[in-house]
Amino acid sequence: MCGIIGLIGKNNNIKTGLDALKRLEYRGYDSAGLAFFNSEKKEIFCLKSAGRINLLEKKLEESKFDLSGNPSIFHTRWATHGEVTDENAHPHWDCQKNLFLVHNGIIENYKELKEQLIKEGHKFSSETDTEVLCHLIEKLFQGNLEEAVRKALRLVKGTYAICVISRQDPRKIVAARLSSPLLIGLNEREYIIASDPAAIVPFTRKIINLDDYETAVITQEKFFILKEKVPEEIEFTLEEAEKGGYPHFMLKEIMEQPESLENSQRGRIILETGRAKLGGLESVKEKLRKIKRLIIVACGTAYHAALVGEYMLEEYARIPVEVEIASEFRYKKPILDKNTAVLAISQSGETADTLAAIREAKEKGILTLGIVNVVGSSIARETIAGVYNHAGPEIGVASTKALTSQLEVLALLTLFLGRQREMSLVIGQRIAKEILKIPDLVKEVLKSSSQIKKLAEKYKNYNNFLFLGRKYNFPIALEGALKLKEISYIHAEGYGAGEMKHGPIALIDENFPIFAICPKDSVYDKMISNIEEIRARKGRVIVLTTEGNKKIEELVDSVIYIPKTLEMLTPILSVTPLQLFAYYIGVLKGCDVDKPRNLAKSVTVE
Ligand code: AGP
C-alpha cells in the first residue's frame, strides 16, 4: 500500500504536497520521493530517498532546490518489488528523464514487458515493476501524455493508481486507476489527487472518485475523465463452437444441457441460507426488494421460458408477474410505475423486438433487467442489471440449451427475490437443493433419447400435432409445438389442456396425435381427465410422466418417463424429450435442423 499525491493549480509551494503526503505515511513509509515541474527552467526536479518523509524533507533543504513549481507528484512507498533503496523509491522516470511517475499497485506482467523494453534498448534504473510503466509510456509517447498513458495501460495486467507528469507535455497531471483507489479533490486554488481521502480533507471535501479503467487529465484550469471500454471475454473457444462430434449443432446443444445447466448455476446457490447469489443483480438488490410487479418481455422460446417464470415467481416469490410478447409490449400503452421492473429474456441479446421493448421501458424510467446468454450483447448492455446464462454458444437456430438455462436462471431469480420476501429458509433450501440436482436429472432424461428416436420414426408422417400441458407445463406444450414446427415443418399447436374442450377437441381423431405433458404434480388428475377425453375420440396419445407411474400405460399409446423433481422445476426435464422428438423427426424428414428454412438465429429486424 503506497501513498500518492498529485498537485496542480495556482499554488506552487511544494511544501503543500509534502504536508499532504505526511497524512498518508501510515500507508507505507519505507521510502519517499517527489517530482515537480519548474516552468522558468522548463525542468522537472526529482528527489527521492529510502527512509521516512522527514529524511526526504531534510535532503530537500540541503538540495537548495527552488521549492516552487507545479504540477507536482509525491509518493510514500511500501515495497512490493525491489529492495528499499533510493533507486527503488518513487517517482520513477523514463530513459530521457522526460516523464516522472508514481504508482500504487502491482504490474503483474512487468517481467515480460521489461524484457521486451530492454530488447528495444530501454535502460532501467530500478528493480521495481513500476518503472516499466515509464518506459512503456515513453515508447508510446507522440506528443500527448494521456494518449500514451492509455495505450500503455492497455498492455498492463495488474492493478494501478498512478500520477504522471511530463516535461514534454507539462501543463497537466495524468492519473489513472484500476483496482487501487485514486481520488481528485478540488478547491478554488488547486486540484489535489490522492490515493486516500485522508490527504484531501484539509484541502477540500469536494472529491471525484476515479473508477476502474478511468484516466483523468488534470490541468490548472480543469479536469476531464476518459473511460476505457472494459474488455469483455468471449466465453467460448473455437472448439466449443464446433459440433464436438455430433451430426448437428442442435443435437450437441441438447446433449450438453447437463453441462450448460451446471455452468448456469455454478457459484450461484447458497445452500446454507437457501438463497441465490446473482452478482449481476447486486447493484439493484435494494430496488428489487421494493418492486411490486414484474413484467417479462421476450420472443419465441424465450417467451415460453418467461411464462414458466411467471408461475415460479408468483407461487414462490409472491410477485405479480405479467409476461408480454415483446413485439406486442412495445406498441401497447403499458401501465408502468416506479414499483414495476421489466425483465428481458433473450439468448442472443439482439432480438429487435425485445431490445425495443427494453428501450421503451427505459424511456419511462423503469428498472430494466436482462437474462441473456451472449456476453456484451445489446440487451445485456442496455439493461441496468441482469444475469448471464453462461450456457455457452448456441449455434443451432432452434433454442434448446438456452431455454433450459433460462428456466434455471428464473428458478434462481425466484429464490433471490423470494428470500428477499416471505420465502422461508426451509423452502429456500429445498428449492436450492433441487436446483443443484437438475444437471444430473437432465442427464437421466437424455438416456431416453433412443426411445424418443423410435417414437419419432412412428410419428414422422403425421401432418398435425397437439401438445397439451397445464400450469408449469402449459408453456412447455407451447414450446414443444414450436420446436416441432420450426424443425420439421409439421403443423403443431400447444394448448392449455383445460382449454382443449373449448374447441380444439373437434380436431381429435386417430390421425391427430397428442403429446400430453403429465408429470405427477398438482394438476395430474386434471391431465388424466383430458387424456380420457382424447381416448374417447380415438386420439393417439404420447404421454410424458414421472418415472414409476406405470398405471398410465393402460391409458395411452406411448410413455416417456422423466425423474421426479419439484413441480416448478419439471419444465426443465419435460422440455428435453420434446426437443429430441422434434430433432429426430426433422432429421428423418431430411430437414436442415441447424438452419431451418425461413428462420434466423437472431431476429434483429422487426
Ligand atoms: C427458438 O427456437 C427460435 N429460434 C426463436 O423463437 C427464438 O427463441 C426467438 O427468436 C428469441 O430469440 P432470443 O432468445 O435470442 O431473443
GROMACS .gro file of C-alpha atoms and ligand atoms in nm, residues 299-302 345-349 351 354 397-399 406 479 482-483 486 600-603, ligand 1:
model
   39
  299CYS     CA    1  -3.997  -1.362  -2.805
  300GLY     CA    2  -4.035  -1.719  -2.922
  301THR     CA    3  -3.879  -1.978  -2.699
  302ALA     CA    4  -3.762  -1.713  -2.454
  345ILE     CA    5  -3.513  -1.274  -2.161
  346SER     CA    6  -3.310  -1.326  -2.474
  347GLN     CA    7  -3.050  -1.583  -2.577
  348SER     CA    8  -2.887  -1.361  -2.838
  349GLY     CA    9  -2.941  -1.033  -2.659
  351THR     CA   10  -3.369  -0.959  -3.079
  354THR     CA   11  -3.711  -0.741  -2.716
  397VAL     CA   12  -3.129  -2.190  -3.476
  398ALA     CA   13  -3.369  -2.378  -3.252
  399SER     CA   14  -3.316  -2.266  -2.896
  406GLN     CA   15  -3.328  -1.957  -1.885
  479GLU     CA   16  -4.250  -2.488  -2.670
  482LEU     CA   17  -4.278  -2.455  -3.163
  483LYS     CA   18  -3.982  -2.694  -3.176
  486GLU     CA   19  -3.962  -2.491  -3.676
  600ALA     CA   20  -3.264  -1.678  -3.835
  601LYS     CA   21  -3.079  -1.741  -3.512
  602SER     CA   22  -3.127  -1.388  -3.400
  603VAL     CA   23  -3.419  -1.185  -3.537
  607AGP     C1   24  -3.649  -2.063  -3.081
  607AGP     O1   25  -3.624  -2.198  -3.115
  607AGP     C2   26  -3.648  -1.971  -3.201
  607AGP     N1   27  -3.526  -1.983  -3.271
  607AGP     C3   28  -3.689  -1.830  -3.172
  607AGP     O2   29  -3.823  -1.837  -3.131
  607AGP     C4   30  -3.610  -1.755  -3.061
  607AGP     O3   31  -3.638  -1.813  -2.936
  607AGP     C5   32  -3.659  -1.610  -3.060
  607AGP     O4   33  -3.627  -1.552  -3.184
  607AGP     C6   34  -3.596  -1.526  -2.948
  607AGP     O5   35  -3.457  -1.520  -2.964
  607AGP     P1   36  -3.367  -1.464  -2.844
  607AGP     O6   37  -3.384  -1.558  -2.730
  607AGP     O7   38  -3.229  -1.460  -2.897
  607AGP     O8   39  -3.419  -1.327  -2.810
   0.00000   0.00000   0.00000
